[in-house]
Coordinates of C-alpha atoms in Angstrom, one line a residue:
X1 CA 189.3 38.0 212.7
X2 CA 188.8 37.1 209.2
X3 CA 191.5 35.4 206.6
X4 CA 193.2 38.2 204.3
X5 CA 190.3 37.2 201.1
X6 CA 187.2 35.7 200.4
X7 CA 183.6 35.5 201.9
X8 CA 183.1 35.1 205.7
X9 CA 179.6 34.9 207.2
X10 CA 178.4 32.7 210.2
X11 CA 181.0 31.3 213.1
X12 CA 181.2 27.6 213.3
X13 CA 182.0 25.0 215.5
X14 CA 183.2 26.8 218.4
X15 CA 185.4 24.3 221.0
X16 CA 187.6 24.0 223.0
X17 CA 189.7 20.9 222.3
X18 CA 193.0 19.7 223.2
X19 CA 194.3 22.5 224.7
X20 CA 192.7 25.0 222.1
X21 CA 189.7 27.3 221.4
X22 CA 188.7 26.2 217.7
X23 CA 186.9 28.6 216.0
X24 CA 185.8 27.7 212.6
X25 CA 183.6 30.1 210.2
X26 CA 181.3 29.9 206.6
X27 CA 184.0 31.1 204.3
X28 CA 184.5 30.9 200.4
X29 CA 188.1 31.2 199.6
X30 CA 188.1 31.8 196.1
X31 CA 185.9 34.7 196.1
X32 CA 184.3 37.7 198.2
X33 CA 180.6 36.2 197.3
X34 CA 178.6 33.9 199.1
X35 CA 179.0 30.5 196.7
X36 CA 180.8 27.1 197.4
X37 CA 180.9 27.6 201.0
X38 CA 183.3 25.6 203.2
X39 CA 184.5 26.1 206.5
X40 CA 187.5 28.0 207.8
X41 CA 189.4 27.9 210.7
X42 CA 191.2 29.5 213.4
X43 CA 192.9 28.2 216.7
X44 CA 194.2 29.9 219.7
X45 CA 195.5 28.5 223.2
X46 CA 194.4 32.3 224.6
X47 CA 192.5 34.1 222.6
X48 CA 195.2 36.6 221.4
X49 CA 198.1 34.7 219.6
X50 CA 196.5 32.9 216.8
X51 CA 196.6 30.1 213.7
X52 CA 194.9 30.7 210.8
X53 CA 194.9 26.9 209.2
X54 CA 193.9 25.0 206.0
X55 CA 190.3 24.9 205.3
X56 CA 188.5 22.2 207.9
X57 CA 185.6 21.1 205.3
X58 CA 184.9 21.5 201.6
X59 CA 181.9 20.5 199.6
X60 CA 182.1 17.3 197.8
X61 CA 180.7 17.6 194.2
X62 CA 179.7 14.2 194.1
X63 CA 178.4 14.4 197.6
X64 CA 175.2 15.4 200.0
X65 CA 177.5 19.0 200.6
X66 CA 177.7 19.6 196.6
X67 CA 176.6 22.9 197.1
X68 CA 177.8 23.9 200.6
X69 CA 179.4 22.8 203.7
X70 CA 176.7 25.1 206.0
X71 CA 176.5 26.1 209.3
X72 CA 176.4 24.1 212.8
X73 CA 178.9 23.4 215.7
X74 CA 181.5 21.2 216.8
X75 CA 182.2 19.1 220.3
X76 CA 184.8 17.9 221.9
X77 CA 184.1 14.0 222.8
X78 CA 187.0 11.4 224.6
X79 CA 189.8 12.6 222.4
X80 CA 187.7 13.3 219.5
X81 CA 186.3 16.3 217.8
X82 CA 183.4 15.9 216.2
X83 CA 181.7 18.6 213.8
X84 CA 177.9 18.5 212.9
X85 CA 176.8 20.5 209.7
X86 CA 174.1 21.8 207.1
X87 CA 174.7 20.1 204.6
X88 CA 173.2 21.7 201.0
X89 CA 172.6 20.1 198.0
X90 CA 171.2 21.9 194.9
X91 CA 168.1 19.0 194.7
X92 CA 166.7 19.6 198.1
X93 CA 165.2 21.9 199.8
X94 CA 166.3 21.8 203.5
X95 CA 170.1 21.0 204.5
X96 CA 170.2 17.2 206.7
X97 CA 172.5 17.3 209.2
X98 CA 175.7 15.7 208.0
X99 CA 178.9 14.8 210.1
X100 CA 182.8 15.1 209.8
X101 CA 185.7 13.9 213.1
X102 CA 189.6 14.4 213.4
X103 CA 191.5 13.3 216.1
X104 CA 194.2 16.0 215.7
X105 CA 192.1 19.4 215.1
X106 CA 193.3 19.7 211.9
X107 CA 192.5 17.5 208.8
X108 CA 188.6 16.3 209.0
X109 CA 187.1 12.9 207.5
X110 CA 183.2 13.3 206.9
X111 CA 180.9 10.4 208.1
X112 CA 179.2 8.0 205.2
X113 CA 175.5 9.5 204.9
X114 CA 173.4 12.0 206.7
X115 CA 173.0 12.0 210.5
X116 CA 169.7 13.5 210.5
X117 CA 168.6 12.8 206.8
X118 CA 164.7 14.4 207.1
X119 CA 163.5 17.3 208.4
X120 CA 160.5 16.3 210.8
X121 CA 157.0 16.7 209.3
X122 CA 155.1 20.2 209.2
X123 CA 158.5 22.0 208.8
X124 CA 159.2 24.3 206.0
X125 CA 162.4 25.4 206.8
X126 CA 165.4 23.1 208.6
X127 CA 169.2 23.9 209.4
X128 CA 172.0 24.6 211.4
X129 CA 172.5 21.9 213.9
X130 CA 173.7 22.9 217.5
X131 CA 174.7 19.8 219.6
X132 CA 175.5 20.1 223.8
X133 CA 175.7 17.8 226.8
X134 CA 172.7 17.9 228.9
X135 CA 173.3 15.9 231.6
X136 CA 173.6 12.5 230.8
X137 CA 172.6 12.4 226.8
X138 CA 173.7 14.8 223.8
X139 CA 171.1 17.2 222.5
X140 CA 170.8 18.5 219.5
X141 CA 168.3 21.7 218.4
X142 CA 168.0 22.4 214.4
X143 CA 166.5 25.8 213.2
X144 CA 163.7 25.7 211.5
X145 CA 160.6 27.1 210.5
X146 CA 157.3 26.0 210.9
X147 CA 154.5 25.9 208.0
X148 CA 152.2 27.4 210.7
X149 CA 154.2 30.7 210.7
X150 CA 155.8 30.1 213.6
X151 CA 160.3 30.2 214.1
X152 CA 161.3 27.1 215.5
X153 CA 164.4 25.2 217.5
X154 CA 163.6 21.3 217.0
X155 CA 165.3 19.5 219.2
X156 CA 166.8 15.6 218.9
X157 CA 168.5 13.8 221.8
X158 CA 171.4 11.1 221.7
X159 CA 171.1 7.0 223.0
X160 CA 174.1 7.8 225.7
X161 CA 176.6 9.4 226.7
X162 CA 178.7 8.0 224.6
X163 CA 176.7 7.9 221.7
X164 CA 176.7 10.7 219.1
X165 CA 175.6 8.5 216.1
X166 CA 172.2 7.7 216.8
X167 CA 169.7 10.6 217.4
X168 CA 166.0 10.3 217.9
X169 CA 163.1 13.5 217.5
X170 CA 161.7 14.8 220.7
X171 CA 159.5 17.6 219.2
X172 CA 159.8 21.1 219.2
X173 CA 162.2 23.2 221.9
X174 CA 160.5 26.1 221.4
X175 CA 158.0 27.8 218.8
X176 CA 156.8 31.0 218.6
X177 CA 154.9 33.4 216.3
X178 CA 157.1 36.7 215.2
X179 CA 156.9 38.6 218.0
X180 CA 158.5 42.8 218.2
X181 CA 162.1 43.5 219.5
X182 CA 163.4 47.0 219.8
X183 CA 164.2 49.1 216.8
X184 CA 161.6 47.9 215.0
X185 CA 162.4 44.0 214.5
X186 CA 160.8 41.1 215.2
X187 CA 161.5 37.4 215.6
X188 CA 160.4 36.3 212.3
X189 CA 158.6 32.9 210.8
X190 CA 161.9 31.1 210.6
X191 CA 164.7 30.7 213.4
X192 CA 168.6 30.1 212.0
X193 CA 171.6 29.1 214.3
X194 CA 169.9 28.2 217.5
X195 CA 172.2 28.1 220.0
X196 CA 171.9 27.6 223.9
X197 CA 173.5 28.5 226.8
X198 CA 173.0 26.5 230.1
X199 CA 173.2 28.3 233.1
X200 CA 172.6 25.8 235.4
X201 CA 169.5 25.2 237.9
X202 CA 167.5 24.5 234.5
X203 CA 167.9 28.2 233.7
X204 CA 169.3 28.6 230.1
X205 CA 169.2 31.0 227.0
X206 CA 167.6 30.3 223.4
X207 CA 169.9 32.5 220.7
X208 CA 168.4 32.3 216.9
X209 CA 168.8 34.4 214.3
X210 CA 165.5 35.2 212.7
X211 CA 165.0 34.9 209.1
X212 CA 162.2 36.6 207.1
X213 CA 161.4 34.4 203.9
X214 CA 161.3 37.1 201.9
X215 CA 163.9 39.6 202.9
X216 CA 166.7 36.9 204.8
X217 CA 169.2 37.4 207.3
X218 CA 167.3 40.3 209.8
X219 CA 168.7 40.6 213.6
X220 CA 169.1 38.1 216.9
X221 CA 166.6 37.4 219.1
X222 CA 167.4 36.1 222.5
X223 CA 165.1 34.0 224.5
X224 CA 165.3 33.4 228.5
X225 CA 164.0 31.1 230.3
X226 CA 163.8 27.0 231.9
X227 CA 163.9 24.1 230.4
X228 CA 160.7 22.2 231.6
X229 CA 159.0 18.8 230.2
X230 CA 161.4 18.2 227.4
X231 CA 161.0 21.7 225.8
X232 CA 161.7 25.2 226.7
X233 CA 159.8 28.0 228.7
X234 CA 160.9 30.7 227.5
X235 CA 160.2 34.5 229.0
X236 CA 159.9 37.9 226.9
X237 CA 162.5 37.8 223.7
X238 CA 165.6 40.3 223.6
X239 CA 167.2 41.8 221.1
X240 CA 170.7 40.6 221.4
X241 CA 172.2 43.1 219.7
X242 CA 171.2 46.8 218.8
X243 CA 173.1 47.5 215.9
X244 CA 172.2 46.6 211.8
X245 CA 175.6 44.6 211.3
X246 CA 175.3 41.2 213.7
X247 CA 174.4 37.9 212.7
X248 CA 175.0 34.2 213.5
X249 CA 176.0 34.4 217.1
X250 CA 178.2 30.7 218.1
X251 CA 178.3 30.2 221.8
X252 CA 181.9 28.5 223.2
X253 CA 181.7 26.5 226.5
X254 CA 185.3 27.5 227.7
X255 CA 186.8 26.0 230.2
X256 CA 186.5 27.8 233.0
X257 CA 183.1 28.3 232.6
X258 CA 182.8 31.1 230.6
X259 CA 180.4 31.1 227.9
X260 CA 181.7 32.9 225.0
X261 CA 180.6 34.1 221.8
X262 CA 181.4 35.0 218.6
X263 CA 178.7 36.4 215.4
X264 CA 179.5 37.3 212.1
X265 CA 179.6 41.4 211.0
X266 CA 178.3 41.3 207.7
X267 CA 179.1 44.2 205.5
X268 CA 177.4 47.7 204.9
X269 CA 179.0 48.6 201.8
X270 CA 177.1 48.7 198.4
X271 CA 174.8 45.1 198.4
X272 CA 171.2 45.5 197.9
X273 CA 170.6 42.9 200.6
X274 CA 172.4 40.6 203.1
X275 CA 174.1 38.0 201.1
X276 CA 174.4 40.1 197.8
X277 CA 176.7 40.4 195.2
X278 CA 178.7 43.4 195.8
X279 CA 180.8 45.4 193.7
X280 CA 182.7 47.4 196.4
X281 CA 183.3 43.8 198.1
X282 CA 184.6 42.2 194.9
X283 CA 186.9 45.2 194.2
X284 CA 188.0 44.9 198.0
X285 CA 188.5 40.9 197.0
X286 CA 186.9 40.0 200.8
X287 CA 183.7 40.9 202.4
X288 CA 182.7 40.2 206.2
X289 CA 184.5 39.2 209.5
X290 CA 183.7 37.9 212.7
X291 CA 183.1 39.9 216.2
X292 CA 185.3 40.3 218.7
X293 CA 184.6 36.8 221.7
X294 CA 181.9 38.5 223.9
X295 CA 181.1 36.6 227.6
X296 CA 177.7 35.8 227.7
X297 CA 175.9 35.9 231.2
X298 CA 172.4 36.0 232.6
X299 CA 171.1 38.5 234.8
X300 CA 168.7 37.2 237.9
X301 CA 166.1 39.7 236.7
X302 CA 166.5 37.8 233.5
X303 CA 169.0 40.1 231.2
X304 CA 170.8 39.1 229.0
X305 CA 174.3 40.6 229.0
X306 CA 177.2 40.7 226.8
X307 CA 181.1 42.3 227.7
X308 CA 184.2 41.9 225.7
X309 CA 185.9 38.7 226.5
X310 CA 188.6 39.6 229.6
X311 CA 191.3 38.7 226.9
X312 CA 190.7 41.8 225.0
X313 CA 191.8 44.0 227.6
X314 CA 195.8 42.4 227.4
X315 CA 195.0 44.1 224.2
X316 CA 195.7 47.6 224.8
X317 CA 198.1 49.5 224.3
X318 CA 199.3 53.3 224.4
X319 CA 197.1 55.3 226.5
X320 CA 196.1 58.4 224.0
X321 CA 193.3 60.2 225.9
X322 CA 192.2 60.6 229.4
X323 CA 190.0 63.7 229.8
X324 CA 186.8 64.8 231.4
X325 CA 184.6 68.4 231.4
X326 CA 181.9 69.9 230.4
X327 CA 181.1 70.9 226.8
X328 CA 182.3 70.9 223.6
X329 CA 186.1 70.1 223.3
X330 CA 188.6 68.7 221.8
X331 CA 190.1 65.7 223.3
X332 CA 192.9 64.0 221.2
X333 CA 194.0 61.9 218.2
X334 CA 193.5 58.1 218.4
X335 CA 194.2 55.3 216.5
X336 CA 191.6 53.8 213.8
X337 CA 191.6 50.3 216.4
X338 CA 191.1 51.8 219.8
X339 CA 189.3 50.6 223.2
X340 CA 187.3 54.3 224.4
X341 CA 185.7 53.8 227.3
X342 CA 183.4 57.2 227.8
X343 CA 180.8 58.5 230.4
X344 CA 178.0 61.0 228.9
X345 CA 175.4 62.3 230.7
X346 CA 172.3 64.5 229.8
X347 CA 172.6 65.3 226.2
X348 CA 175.8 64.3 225.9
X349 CA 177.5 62.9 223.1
X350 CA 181.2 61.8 221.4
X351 CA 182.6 62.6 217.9
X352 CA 184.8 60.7 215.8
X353 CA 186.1 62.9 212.7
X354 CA 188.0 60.5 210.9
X355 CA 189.0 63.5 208.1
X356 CA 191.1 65.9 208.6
X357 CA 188.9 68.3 207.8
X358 CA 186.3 67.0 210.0
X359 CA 183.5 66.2 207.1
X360 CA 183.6 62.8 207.9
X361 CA 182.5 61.5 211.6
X362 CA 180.4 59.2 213.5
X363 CA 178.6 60.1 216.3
X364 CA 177.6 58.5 219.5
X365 CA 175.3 60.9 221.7
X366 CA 172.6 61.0 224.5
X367 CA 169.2 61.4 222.9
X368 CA 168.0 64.1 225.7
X369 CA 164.4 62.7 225.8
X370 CA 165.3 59.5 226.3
X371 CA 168.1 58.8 227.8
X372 CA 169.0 56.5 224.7
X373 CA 172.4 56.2 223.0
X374 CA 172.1 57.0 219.7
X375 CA 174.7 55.7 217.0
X376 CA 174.8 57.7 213.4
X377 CA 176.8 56.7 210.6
X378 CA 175.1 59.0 208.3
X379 CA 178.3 61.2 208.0
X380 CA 180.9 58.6 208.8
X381 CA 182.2 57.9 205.2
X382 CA 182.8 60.0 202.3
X383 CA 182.4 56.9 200.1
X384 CA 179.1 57.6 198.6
X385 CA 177.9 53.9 198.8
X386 CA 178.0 53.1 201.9
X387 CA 174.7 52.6 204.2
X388 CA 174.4 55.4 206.4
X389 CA 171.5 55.4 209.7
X390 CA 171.6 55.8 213.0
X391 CA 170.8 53.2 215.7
X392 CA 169.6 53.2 219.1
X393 CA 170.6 51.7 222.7
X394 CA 167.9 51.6 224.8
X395 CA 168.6 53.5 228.6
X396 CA 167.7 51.6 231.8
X397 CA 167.3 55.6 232.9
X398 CA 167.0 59.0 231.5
X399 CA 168.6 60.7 233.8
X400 CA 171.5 58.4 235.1
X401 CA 175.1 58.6 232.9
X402 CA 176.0 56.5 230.2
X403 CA 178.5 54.1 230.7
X404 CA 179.8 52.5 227.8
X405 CA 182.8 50.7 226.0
X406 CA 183.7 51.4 222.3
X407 CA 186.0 48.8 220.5
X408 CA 187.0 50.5 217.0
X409 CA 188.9 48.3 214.4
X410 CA 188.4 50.6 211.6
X411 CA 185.0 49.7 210.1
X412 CA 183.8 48.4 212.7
X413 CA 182.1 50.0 216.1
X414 CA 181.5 47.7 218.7
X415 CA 179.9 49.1 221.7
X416 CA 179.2 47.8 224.8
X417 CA 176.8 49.5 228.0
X418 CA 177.6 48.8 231.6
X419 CA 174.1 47.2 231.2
X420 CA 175.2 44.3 229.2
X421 CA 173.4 45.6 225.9
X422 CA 175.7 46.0 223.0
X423 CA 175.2 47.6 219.5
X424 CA 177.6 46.7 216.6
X425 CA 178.1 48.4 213.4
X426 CA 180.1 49.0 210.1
X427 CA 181.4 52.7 208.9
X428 CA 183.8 52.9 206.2
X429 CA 185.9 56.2 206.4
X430 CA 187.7 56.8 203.4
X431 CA 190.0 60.3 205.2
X432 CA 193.0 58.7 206.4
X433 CA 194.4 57.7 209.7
X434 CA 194.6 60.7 211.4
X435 CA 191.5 60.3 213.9
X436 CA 190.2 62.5 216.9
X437 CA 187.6 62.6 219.4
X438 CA 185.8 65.6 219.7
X439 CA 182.8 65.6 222.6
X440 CA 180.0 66.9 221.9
X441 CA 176.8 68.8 223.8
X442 CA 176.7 70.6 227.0
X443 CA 176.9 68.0 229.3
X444 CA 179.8 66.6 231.5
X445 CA 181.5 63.3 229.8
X446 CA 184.7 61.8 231.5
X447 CA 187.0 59.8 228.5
X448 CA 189.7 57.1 228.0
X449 CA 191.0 56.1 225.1
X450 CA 193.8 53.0 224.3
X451 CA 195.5 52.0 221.1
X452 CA 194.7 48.2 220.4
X453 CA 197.6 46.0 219.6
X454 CA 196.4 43.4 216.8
X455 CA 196.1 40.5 217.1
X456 CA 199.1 38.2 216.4
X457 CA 197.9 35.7 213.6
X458 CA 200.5 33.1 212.2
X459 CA 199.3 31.9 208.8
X460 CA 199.5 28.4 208.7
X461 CA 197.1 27.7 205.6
X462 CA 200.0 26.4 203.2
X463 CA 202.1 24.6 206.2
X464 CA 199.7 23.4 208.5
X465 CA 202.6 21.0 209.9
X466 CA 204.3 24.2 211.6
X467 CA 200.9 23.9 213.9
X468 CA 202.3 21.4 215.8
X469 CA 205.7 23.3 216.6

């Protein structure tokens, strides 16, 4: 999802409220660059027919938001739903946590001053609230980083139940020093968006997004483990997603007991670096988008897995291709937003050619050493400014097939392993809309392709009375 023009980065305030799965987003509406940001927002009663309504939150000039309405979350409380926010402010340094309510979903009033007005002492870095019930009290972890050199998720907790107004410090969640994910990352000295997901049984998952204070936005980490004491034992970190292009993960609490999630898909187009001015973007007049809702679970061995939300599947459509062999072959046209779900073993591999001359394609293959699934863009647009690479799943097995599930909506490649790892990127072919699959190698592959139907989104920014129809 994304409106038709602006900015979009982080998801925000993901509920479910009054019958509806709000998901709100950092968006700038008046331009594709990342200034004056507010938050937008979507609705849905099932994840398929949508509401795209007026913009929840705008900064106040003359307010503690005068230079952004920045990330957090949202909860649904006796009628009420309440949203908790970074707010920025071009004379401080760290974004307080500020506060806005509605009783309808729809038009927002903020709260008189900061809810959290100072970060706590020895922190260099402080934002992105993320509030939950635990039990009987509210808790609330901010990212942060520490002056020690360690990311951080500080953690406050509520006076009641019923009380979301009055928070006190309980120390650090969890702390850690950068430590190495796969493909070369690491968790960095500052944490963004911590999120968590309770399992139950005390079991529970840490989600930040790690921040380098030099270079920004880098990948997600995600951290299992128990909460124990008033903090957070937390078990080896996992990369939470294997591709350059996800950011900002939000978790949803739906309710049937799903935990859902969305992330932003920043852009791979012609910006020196995450966050950038981009002339490609500002000719395009929007820049970035959010994921499709993934369902988050955790393994017993401690995985943590991701698969497309079961809505997506109402989502398909004609069925274009269902072939299987050995070797090279042709295998059919598809459309540029398709589901392909494909089996490779060996040194197998899949084609996309999305020119009709066959220059343009990306690949998705076996690496024959390793097992690995290796994802490389560095043909898959003619448009000489885009960022090209390849990318890398890692196999629970050499020898056993690959399993995996490819969601195309034309730059984007979101694909998911029967192992719950995912790796999401941007491609931006330029050759028209006559794509095919081609496979690839010597070894057998087995493949099904859908078209997607899009998604049904009634604009609802100008009337946001027709919402209640």
């Amino acid at each position: 999802m994304r409106p038709p023009l602006g900015w979009v980065n982080d998801p925000n305030g993901l509920v479910f409220h009054d019958g509806y799965y709000h998901v709100f987003f950092q968006h700038n509406p008046h331009s594709p660059r990342h200034t004056t940001t507010h938050w937008g927002h979507f609705r849905s009663r099932d994840l398929i027919h949508w509401e795209m309504l007026p913009t929840a939150l705008s900064p106040d000039p003359d307010g503690e938001d005068a230079d952004g309405v920045w990330s957090g979350n949202a909860v649904s409380h006796r009628g009420e739903l309440r949203t908790f926010y970074s707010a920025k402010h071009p004379g401080r340094w760290h974004q307080p946590v500020a506060v806005a309510s509605s009783a309808d979903g729809l038009a927002f009033a903020k709260h008189t001053g900061l809810l959290v007005p100072e970060p706590p002492d020895g922190v260099t870095m402080f934002r992105d609230p993320y509030v939950w019930r635990d039990g009987y009290r509210w808790r609330m972890l901010v990212g942060a980083a520490l002056a020690d050199g360690r990311g951080a998720a500080v953690q406050y907790e509520s006076a009641g139940p019923d009380d979301l107004d009055n928070w006190t410090y309980r120390g650090i969640f969890l702390a850690r020093a950068p430590q190495p994910l796969p493909g070369g990352a690491d968790t960095e000295e500052g944490w963004e968006c911590a999120q968590y997901a309770d399992f139950g049984d005390r079991r529970g998952v840490l989600l930040v997004s790690a921040w380098d204070p030099q270079a920004g936005a880098q990948v997600t980490a995600a951290w299992p483990g128990r909460k124990a004491d008033g903090a957070f034992a937390a078990d080896t970190p996992q990369r939470l997603d294997h591709g350059p292009d996800f950011y900002a993960p939000a978790l949803l609490h739906a309710p049937d007991g799903r935990i859902l999630m969305w992330a932003w898909l920043w852009e791979a187009r012609d910006e020196p670096y995450v966050g950038a001015p981009s002339a490609w973007s500002d000719e395009a007049g929007w820049a970035g988008m959010l994921s499709l809702p993934r369902e988050l679970t955790l393994a017993t061995d401690g995985t943590v897995r991701q698969t497309p939300a079961s809505e997506v599947d109402k989502l398909r459509g004609a069925h274009r291709i269902h072939a299987s062999g050995s070797g090279p072959a042709a295998l059919g046209a598809i459309s540029p937003t398709a589901d392909v779900t494909v089996r490779l073993e060996a040194d197998g591999g899949l084609r996309l050619t999305t020119s009709a001359d066959g220059r343009e394609h990306l690949d998705i293959r076996r690496d024959a050493d390793t097992g690995d699934v290796v994802a490389d863009r560095g043909g898959a647009s003619l448009d000489p400014r885009t960022k090209g690479g390849s990318w890398r799943l890692p196999a629970p097995s050499r020898t056993a097939p690959a399993e995996l599930r490819i969601v195309l909506d034309r730059s984007v490649a979101e694909i998911f392993a029967a192992d719950g790892q995912t790796l999401t990127l941007r491609f931006y072919p330029i050759g028209g809309d006559d794509w095919q699959l081609h496979a690839t190698g010597a070894a057998p592959y087995a493949v099904d392709a859908w078209d997607l139907i899009p998604l049904e989104v009634t604009d609802l920014r100008q009337h946001p009375e027709g919402a209640a129809l």
